[in-house]
Amino acid sequence: MVRMGDVFKEYENGTKALKGINIFLDDGEFAFLVGPSGSGKTTIIKLLTGEIAPTDGEVLVNGFNLSSMRMGKMPHLRRTLGVIFQDFRLIAKKDVYENVAFAMRAVGAGGRDIRKRVPYVLELVGLGKKARSYPQELSGGEQQRVAVARALVNNPRLIIADEPTGNLDPPRSLEILMLLQKINELGTTVLVVTHEKTLVDRLSKRVIAIDGGRIISDGMDGYYDYYEEQ
Amino acid sequence: MKSNRAAYYIKEGFVSIFTHGLMSFASVCIIVACLIIMGSFTLLAYNVSYIIGQFENENIVLAYVDESLSEAVARGLETQIRAVPNVASAAFVSREEAMESFVGKYENKSLFEGIGADVFRHRFVVYVKDIELTAYTQSSLLGIAGIEEASANLSITRGLVTMRNIVSGVTAVLAAVLLIISLFIMSNTIRLGTFERRDEIAIMKMVGATNSFIRWPFIVEGFMLGTMGALVAYIAQWLVYTLITDRLTGGGRVSFITAAPFQRMSAPIIVAFLAIGILVGVVGSSMAIRKYLKV
Ligand SMILES: Nc1ncnc2c1ncn2[C@@H]1O[C@H](COP(=O)(O)OP(=O)(O)O)[C@@H](O)[C@H]1O
Ligand SMILES: [Mg+2]
């Protein structure tokens, strides 16, 4: 669940990254967030994960009000989120299994739960056979699937992906987006930042487009040519 | 669940020590060196006090009683003398006893024929608690009505007291400086660990690990390094001290000074070393981890 109401963000150096953003995402929804480079997409993601605070406006995520929350509550919010990045952010010296198990251990899960849950999640992302491989032995697409497994393993209510396909070729990108769609069908809310115009069109999902820190369209129908027409 | 968690912290702490083993080794060495220097100076200060203590037994003030007072009245002054601050004990010596002990020192008793006990005075032999306050005690005793004179030999101990004060002062300053140095080195060692694991820490934060969960393995690491340093330093201190005191006092043969035996201080030393080592380890690691916990 996401409720962003009239959100402004100005960075310390004076850059006005967001100028009145309204985004409402209900539980179970799937949405793409698109826009040109520098339009404020990552800023929105960072606001949702609590990495930065808004200059003005309300940010509610999974029932937590980030504008007024105590810092001590941050871990509780983050346990309801799964975050995926363009650069995977896997730990090179841990194998696939450990990269995923590590995220469970970090929130205090017990050994038995970990041994049950990790293989299940790896199977779900299609990496059941690669559990003992190291990240550098995997293709980019496989590495990103490990990151998806890690985001998924603590059973989050909302998955946020910031350009998860940015480093992948089109077939791998489609695989990742299909995987995220499958996860959404299993009940998790998903918000994906992406540039993949053709893929976005193929999946026919809700698309929120921003430019210059403002929402320029939000709906199910072909928005995406908006800034190509400019 | 709780013991599970503790096992995790300890395991992670150990792993961290060995992933940058050289730096861990270096920081243990620094702690050992600092503790031994601190310990040696403390032992030196302690020994000066110990030697002063040996002199203290002989450091007496003789308080002479007014000649006109009878023995009974003179004896009665004892309670007042005992009430003077810094007086450990006071023993009455009558003029007869004083004469006997004086005459007793000489072979030729005829020298003293015709000399009566009345040329001696009743006196108290007063032992002081703190040698440093002898002069003050002396003047307090003079203030008692019925005490004519008080004599003390201050010069013997004055030098030792000055030395004790200098050694204690140097020890305190040195200890403070070394404490800061070890804290700095320790926090840099742990900082190396946090730097090696900054990606892990970032992901842990992102998935919702609490700050204390992230901090604990590093605290454990600092704790273990500090404990190791303290134990090694204790053993080294023992060897160094025994070696040096043996040299100085002629290997236990007769000597005019005796050093305090190490066993006498072993308990406070191990406790102090562990306390300092653990303090340095834990505070050093808390300092190192702080900046990674913000985001
Ligand atoms: N930490 C920062 N400090 C200052 N300006 C920033 C910072 N992060 C992003 N910006 C600026 O904010 C704007 C939006 O950036 P961002 O949200 O990263 O865009 P996008 O992800 O859509 O490419 C850009 O102009 C960018 O330069
Ligand atoms: Mg971005």
XYZ file of C-alpha atoms and ligand atoms in Angstrom:
553
model
C 0.000 0.000 0.000
C 1.382 3.393 -1.005
C -0.087 6.832 -0.371
C 2.011 9.743 -1.564
C 0.158 13.038 -1.166
C 1.543 16.325 -2.556
C 5.110 15.220 -2.019
C 7.938 17.664 -2.622
C 11.599 16.850 -2.410
C 14.404 19.356 -2.543
C 17.945 18.055 -2.062
C 20.496 19.877 0.100
C 22.095 21.391 -2.999
C 18.804 22.999 -3.980
C 17.750 20.528 -6.706
C 13.967 20.291 -6.726
C 13.570 16.610 -7.615
C 9.837 16.237 -6.899
C 7.214 18.955 -7.283
C 3.933 17.692 -5.890
C 3.699 13.957 -6.477
C 0.496 11.988 -5.808
C 0.718 8.222 -6.090
C -1.863 5.822 -4.669
C -1.199 2.137 -4.906
C -3.545 -0.380 -3.322
C -2.578 -3.770 -1.953
C -2.285 -6.323 -4.729
C -1.666 -3.787 -7.510
C 1.070 -3.897 -10.128
C 2.369 -0.592 -11.520
C 5.209 0.655 -13.662
C 6.864 3.975 -12.909
C 8.396 5.448 -16.049
C 10.057 8.698 -17.039
C 13.239 10.087 -18.548
C 16.545 10.033 -16.701
C 16.627 12.609 -13.914
C 12.831 12.902 -13.724
C 12.742 11.812 -10.061
C 12.008 8.057 -10.166
C 14.799 7.000 -7.832
C 13.892 9.858 -5.514
C 10.379 8.401 -5.233
C 11.793 4.938 -4.497
C 14.104 6.326 -1.809
C 11.190 8.135 -0.190
C 9.212 4.890 -0.085
C 12.062 2.954 1.521
C 12.731 5.685 4.057
C 16.255 6.332 2.765
C 15.436 10.028 2.432
C 12.682 12.180 3.917
C 10.257 14.366 1.952
C 10.627 18.145 2.135
C 6.850 18.438 2.161
C 3.829 16.151 1.870
C 2.750 12.795 3.259
C 4.311 9.430 2.499
C 2.473 6.351 3.780
C 3.766 2.862 3.028
C 2.108 -0.321 4.304
C 0.443 1.628 7.080
C 3.620 3.407 8.215
C 3.647 7.191 8.000
C 7.183 7.984 6.936
C 6.754 11.717 7.423
C 6.201 11.386 11.156
C 7.705 8.026 12.037
C 10.336 7.568 14.745
C 13.692 6.301 13.422
C 13.344 3.246 15.647
C 10.354 2.115 13.583
C 12.313 2.051 10.337
C 13.293 -1.643 10.607
C 9.609 -2.524 11.018
C 8.683 -0.687 7.827
C 11.559 -2.228 5.903
C 10.541 -5.736 6.884
C 7.351 -5.168 4.904
C 9.330 -4.163 1.806
C 11.399 -5.994 -0.772
C 13.781 -3.779 -2.722
C 15.500 -4.634 -6.003
C 18.209 -2.512 -7.668
C 19.616 -2.188 -11.154
C 23.053 -3.360 -9.983
C 21.736 -6.469 -8.117
C 23.794 -5.686 -4.963
C 24.658 -9.279 -4.212
C 27.465 -10.149 -1.842
C 30.279 -11.587 -3.933
C 31.751 -13.823 -1.263
C 28.447 -15.468 -0.378
C 26.855 -18.108 -2.585
C 23.300 -17.846 -3.906
C 21.786 -19.637 -0.950
C 23.687 -17.500 1.561
C 22.814 -14.281 -0.241
C 19.158 -15.069 0.306
C 19.455 -16.699 3.740
C 21.429 -13.678 4.941
C 18.389 -11.425 4.463
C 16.331 -13.736 6.693
C 19.038 -13.964 9.313
C 19.296 -10.159 9.367
C 15.742 -9.928 10.662
C 16.280 -12.626 13.253
C 14.708 -15.637 11.519
C 15.523 -19.030 13.010
C 17.620 -21.687 11.304
C 14.700 -24.029 10.672
C 12.595 -21.340 8.973
C 15.573 -20.353 6.839
C 16.218 -23.934 5.702
C 12.583 -24.266 4.689
C 11.990 -20.880 3.087
C 15.190 -20.279 1.082
C 14.937 -23.370 -1.172
C 11.272 -22.576 -1.793
C 12.042 -19.020 -2.903
C 15.001 -20.106 -5.037
C 12.724 -22.631 -6.739
C 10.163 -19.869 -7.316
C 12.689 -17.692 -9.178
C 14.002 -20.713 -11.110
C 17.359 -21.017 -9.367
C 16.774 -24.224 -7.419
C 19.838 -25.787 -9.021
C 22.154 -22.811 -8.549
C 21.997 -22.551 -4.762
C 25.716 -23.222 -4.332
C 26.923 -20.995 -7.170
C 28.582 -17.668 -6.503
C 27.242 -14.443 -8.060
C 30.208 -14.058 -10.417
C 29.430 -17.534 -11.859
C 25.926 -16.414 -12.872
C 24.574 -14.454 -15.832
C 23.128 -10.990 -15.220
C 19.597 -12.319 -15.461
C 20.338 -15.048 -12.937
C 21.967 -12.560 -10.574
C 18.899 -10.364 -10.739
C 16.738 -13.383 -9.966
C 18.821 -13.973 -6.849
C 18.091 -10.359 -5.899
C 14.382 -10.986 -6.495
C 14.563 -14.071 -4.287
C 16.254 -12.019 -1.589
C 13.589 -9.301 -1.841
C 10.909 -11.956 -1.603
C 12.270 -14.152 1.134
C 10.913 -12.174 4.100
C 7.447 -12.257 2.583
C 7.069 -8.489 1.980
C 3.782 -6.764 1.249
C 5.328 -4.445 -1.325
C 8.150 -5.065 -3.783
C 9.919 -2.015 -5.170
C 12.306 -2.413 -8.088
C 14.442 0.469 -9.373
C 15.292 -0.287 -13.029
C 15.720 -4.010 -12.391
C 16.212 -4.631 -16.102
C 18.646 -1.763 -16.695
C 21.640 -4.076 -17.007
C 19.915 -6.915 -18.886
C 19.269 -7.770 -22.541
C 15.612 -7.776 -23.703
C 14.927 -11.520 -23.267
C 16.391 -11.457 -19.722
C 14.442 -8.275 -18.991
C 11.199 -9.932 -20.033
C 11.980 -12.893 -17.789
C 12.469 -10.610 -14.793
C 9.270 -8.657 -15.506
C 7.319 -11.914 -15.950
C 8.746 -13.113 -12.655
C 7.615 -9.912 -10.933
C 4.187 -10.346 -12.492
C 4.041 -13.897 -11.148
C 4.982 -12.634 -7.674
C 2.217 -10.036 -7.966
C -0.243 -12.771 -8.862
C 0.769 -14.546 -5.659
C -0.490 -11.477 -3.776
C 2.407 -9.035 -3.375
C 2.063 -5.397 -4.448
C 4.719 -4.493 -7.041
C 6.096 -1.148 -8.202
C 8.679 -1.285 -11.003
C 10.755 1.558 -12.392
C 11.781 0.784 -15.957
C 12.744 2.100 -19.359
C 11.638 -0.936 -21.356
C 8.973 0.635 -23.525
C 8.099 -2.428 -25.579
C 7.995 -4.693 -22.573
C 5.825 -2.288 -20.611
C 3.405 -2.114 -23.511
C 3.316 -5.908 -23.777
C 2.393 -6.423 -20.136
C -0.506 -3.896 -20.273
C -0.357 -2.854 -16.630
C -0.943 0.418 -14.856
C 1.750 2.927 -15.863
C 2.632 6.051 -13.901
C 4.711 8.466 -15.973
C 6.668 11.328 -14.477
C 8.748 14.104 -15.936
C 10.560 16.940 -14.212
C 9.301 15.824 -10.808
C 5.615 15.858 -11.810
C 3.177 13.087 -12.751
C 2.232 13.481 -16.397
C -0.007 10.467 -16.773
C -1.310 7.559 -14.751
C -3.444 4.837 -16.284
C -3.770 1.562 -18.126
C -3.596 2.928 -21.651
C -0.715 3.806 -23.976
C 0.874 6.754 -22.298
C 4.375 5.902 -23.055
C 4.938 7.840 -26.252
C 4.348 11.048 -24.322
C 7.882 12.254 -24.140
C 8.964 10.737 -27.397
C 6.508 13.087 -29.055
C 8.165 16.105 -27.405
C 15.977 -17.969 19.617
C 18.002 -15.753 22.000
C 20.951 -18.155 22.261
C 20.663 -18.633 18.524
C 21.168 -14.894 18.144
C 24.151 -14.852 20.521
C 25.779 -17.696 18.603
C 25.337 -15.695 15.414
C 26.975 -12.575 16.915
C 29.919 -14.575 18.223
C 30.432 -16.433 14.966
C 30.283 -13.220 12.935
C 32.660 -11.529 15.377
C 35.192 -14.340 14.977
C 34.890 -14.408 11.205
C 35.539 -10.681 11.151
C 38.675 -11.012 13.278
C 40.156 -13.480 10.816
C 39.136 -11.759 7.592
C 41.532 -8.944 8.490
C 43.782 -11.035 10.684
C 46.861 -8.875 10.361
C 45.081 -5.746 11.505
C 43.445 -7.659 14.362
C 46.875 -8.953 15.371
C 48.271 -5.426 15.214
C 45.518 -4.028 17.393
C 45.986 -6.789 19.984
C 49.711 -5.966 19.996
C 48.997 -2.271 20.529
C 46.655 -3.052 23.392
C 49.263 -5.357 24.914
C 51.974 -2.705 24.588
C 49.770 0.016 26.075
C 48.664 -2.184 28.950
C 52.223 -3.207 29.765
C 53.417 0.395 29.787
C 50.459 1.435 31.930
C 50.944 -1.606 34.140
C 54.680 -1.073 34.566
C 54.240 2.509 35.655
C 51.450 1.577 38.000
C 53.645 -1.139 39.467
C 56.471 1.339 39.853
C 54.186 3.776 41.657
C 52.895 0.938 43.787
C 56.405 -0.122 44.687
C 57.418 3.358 45.721
C 54.392 3.383 48.011
C 55.291 -0.072 49.216
C 58.811 1.029 50.083
C 57.499 4.168 51.767
C 55.254 1.861 53.750
C 58.317 0.004 54.957
C 59.748 3.285 56.195
C 56.457 4.357 57.633
C 56.756 1.761 60.387
C 59.776 3.605 61.602
C 58.425 7.015 61.093
C 57.552 8.209 64.524
C 57.019 11.481 66.278
C 58.272 11.737 69.828
C 55.955 13.894 71.918
C 57.578 15.065 75.144
C 55.388 15.801 78.117
C 55.742 18.942 80.274
C 58.180 18.167 83.121
C 55.899 19.574 85.776
C 53.187 16.983 85.147
C 52.947 13.834 87.192
C 53.110 10.436 85.484
C 49.411 9.854 85.998
C 48.491 13.169 84.400
C 50.997 12.539 81.611
C 49.472 9.125 80.861
C 46.110 10.853 80.730
C 47.199 12.753 77.620
C 47.069 9.576 75.569
C 43.402 9.935 74.618
C 44.032 13.460 73.314
C 47.043 12.279 71.338
C 45.117 9.420 69.787
C 42.421 11.871 68.765
C 44.885 13.809 66.585
C 44.268 13.090 62.877
C 46.759 10.776 61.189
C 47.875 9.215 64.488
C 47.976 5.443 64.112
C 48.993 4.619 67.667
C 50.671 6.147 70.668
C 52.708 4.403 73.341
C 53.553 5.992 76.657
C 57.151 5.798 77.826
C 57.830 6.958 81.390
C 61.018 8.862 82.251
C 62.302 5.753 84.061
C 61.755 3.562 81.021
C 63.344 6.200 78.849
C 66.401 6.282 81.038
C 66.662 2.511 81.181
C 66.557 2.178 77.456
C 69.044 5.031 77.073
C 71.475 3.664 79.611
C 70.984 0.177 78.243
C 72.698 1.204 75.037
C 76.029 1.703 76.808
C 78.434 -0.845 78.243
C 79.917 1.400 80.897
C 77.126 1.989 83.378
C 79.415 4.114 85.583
C 79.039 6.963 83.128
C 75.527 7.492 84.417
C 76.123 7.257 88.126
C 74.438 10.054 89.943
C 72.140 10.850 87.055
C 68.496 10.471 88.032
C 65.541 9.695 85.867
C 64.390 13.268 86.409
C 66.611 14.525 83.609
C 64.444 12.488 81.219
C 60.920 13.393 80.359
C 57.784 11.348 80.019
C 57.043 10.925 76.359
C 54.771 9.317 73.845
C 56.008 7.384 70.856
C 53.491 8.320 68.203
C 53.169 6.360 64.955
C 51.642 8.181 61.998
C 49.357 6.698 59.343
C 50.429 8.759 56.350
C 54.021 9.741 56.196
C 53.198 12.704 54.021
C 51.279 14.403 56.847
C 53.945 13.948 59.491
C 54.796 17.641 59.785
C 51.162 18.518 60.207
C 50.716 15.846 62.862
C 53.776 17.125 64.625
C 52.341 20.621 64.970
C 48.940 19.236 66.029
C 50.642 17.339 68.821
C 52.373 20.528 69.969
C 48.972 22.131 70.206
C 47.958 19.786 73.027
C 48.313 21.403 76.443
C 50.952 19.462 78.352
C 53.021 18.543 75.323
C 56.199 20.575 75.392
C 57.954 19.387 72.362
C 57.481 17.079 69.385
C 60.321 15.813 67.282
C 60.230 13.982 63.995
C 62.756 13.089 61.378
C 61.154 14.297 58.215
C 64.063 14.233 55.818
C 64.257 10.459 55.236
C 60.856 10.125 53.692
C 60.433 13.459 52.026
C 62.363 12.299 48.953
C 60.347 9.133 48.617
C 57.071 10.970 48.947
C 58.088 13.408 46.207
C 59.073 10.480 44.036
C 55.776 8.736 44.667
C 53.871 11.847 43.666
C 55.890 12.292 40.486
C 55.553 8.645 39.500
C 51.807 8.683 40.194
C 51.363 11.839 38.126
C 53.379 10.489 35.206
C 51.469 7.220 35.416
C 48.109 8.977 35.265
C 49.056 11.130 32.254
C 50.656 8.220 30.452
C 47.653 5.993 31.097
C 45.309 8.616 29.644
C 47.446 9.076 26.518
C 47.825 5.328 25.973
C 44.106 4.808 26.477
C 43.355 7.280 23.699
C 45.943 5.671 21.412
C 44.531 2.184 21.939
C 40.991 3.441 21.399
C 42.063 5.001 18.122
C 43.849 1.874 16.894
C 41.001 -0.374 17.980
C 38.353 1.727 16.309
C 40.421 1.743 13.109
C 40.659 -2.036 13.143
C 36.935 -2.431 13.536
C 36.382 0.308 10.971
C 38.262 -1.880 8.519
C 35.769 -4.645 9.267
C 32.811 -2.357 8.792
C 34.333 -1.089 5.551
C 34.851 -4.605 4.211
C 31.236 -5.348 5.025
C 29.629 -2.047 4.087
C 27.584 -3.675 1.289
C 26.329 -6.321 3.664
C 25.487 -3.674 6.229
C 23.606 -1.634 3.603
C 21.559 -4.684 2.611
C 20.897 -5.584 6.216
C 19.569 -2.080 6.779
C 17.485 -2.340 3.620
C 15.799 -5.582 4.671
C 15.029 -4.198 8.127
C 17.797 -5.342 10.451
C 17.878 -3.321 13.653
C 20.929 -1.243 14.486
C 21.749 -3.391 17.470
C 21.652 -6.523 15.322
C 24.181 -4.958 12.969
C 26.294 -3.534 15.768
C 26.635 -6.624 17.964
C 29.069 -8.687 15.882
C 31.454 -5.739 15.820
C 31.076 -5.210 19.556
C 31.828 -8.898 20.041
C 34.875 -8.520 17.818
C 36.131 -5.575 19.859
C 35.375 -7.421 23.068
C 37.366 -10.451 21.985
C 40.330 -8.414 20.765
C 40.334 -6.471 24.037
C 40.137 -9.635 26.117
C 42.941 -11.283 24.166
C 45.091 -8.185 24.568
C 44.430 -8.108 28.304
C 45.331 -11.766 28.821
C 48.529 -11.578 26.777
C 49.488 -8.336 28.531
C 48.905 -9.908 31.938
C 51.249 -12.796 31.242
C 53.855 -10.509 29.703
C 53.568 -8.108 32.637
C 54.148 -10.919 35.059
C 57.293 -12.046 33.259
C 58.665 -8.533 32.841
C 58.006 -7.590 36.445
C 59.520 -10.721 37.913
C 62.563 -10.358 35.683
C 63.148 -6.714 36.574
C 62.586 -7.024 40.298
C 64.849 -10.063 40.421
C 67.603 -8.052 38.793
C 67.132 -5.045 41.050
C 66.891 -6.882 44.328
C 69.640 -9.371 43.525
C 67.544 -12.417 42.798
C 65.884 -12.613 46.177
C 69.165 -12.338 48.114
C 69.409 -9.803 50.915
C 68.950 -6.282 49.773
C 68.124 -2.953 51.313
C 64.870 -2.685 49.340
C 62.299 -5.353 48.778
C 59.927 -5.130 45.834
C 56.276 -6.014 46.287
C 55.722 -9.571 45.049
C 53.659 -9.802 41.837
C 51.118 -12.179 43.369
C 50.144 -9.428 45.757
C 48.810 -7.352 42.832
C 47.908 -10.039 40.339
C 44.176 -9.867 41.009
C 43.818 -6.075 40.647
C 46.091 -6.142 37.591
C 44.139 -8.803 35.711
C 40.887 -7.078 36.595
C 42.200 -3.670 35.495
C 43.704 -5.090 32.284
C 40.476 -6.868 31.369
C 38.448 -3.780 32.198
C 40.655 -1.512 30.079
C 40.975 -4.040 27.241
C 37.249 -4.644 27.063
C 36.460 -0.948 27.407
C 38.827 -0.127 24.546
C 37.392 -2.950 22.428
C 33.757 -2.127 22.978
C 34.028 1.665 22.837
C 36.391 1.466 19.861
C 33.992 -0.704 17.888
C 30.977 1.438 18.777
C 32.857 4.445 17.457
C 33.712 2.599 14.250
C 30.234 1.321 13.434
C 28.335 4.511 14.173
C 28.477 6.092 10.726
C 27.163 3.000 8.930
C 24.021 2.850 10.999
C 22.537 6.167 9.937
C 20.711 5.601 6.615
N 21.550 13.032 -3.536
C 21.213 13.993 -4.430
N 21.590 15.258 -4.213
C 21.232 16.224 -5.083
N 20.522 16.032 -6.196
C 20.097 14.783 -6.460
C 20.434 13.691 -5.590
N 19.874 12.560 -6.109
C 19.247 12.926 -7.223
N 19.374 14.253 -7.455
C 18.779 15.017 -8.548
O 17.383 14.888 -8.453
C 16.814 14.718 -9.741
C 16.044 13.423 -9.800
O 16.974 12.331 -9.688
P 16.526 10.819 -9.660
O 15.416 10.676 -8.725
O 17.733 9.999 -9.403
O 16.032 10.589 -11.163
P 15.794 9.255 -11.977
O 15.905 8.091 -11.062
O 14.440 9.412 -12.565
O 16.837 9.220 -13.051
C 17.943 14.821 -10.739
O 18.045 16.127 -11.190
C 19.166 14.461 -9.891
O 20.303 15.079 -10.407
Mg 17.196 6.392 -11.120
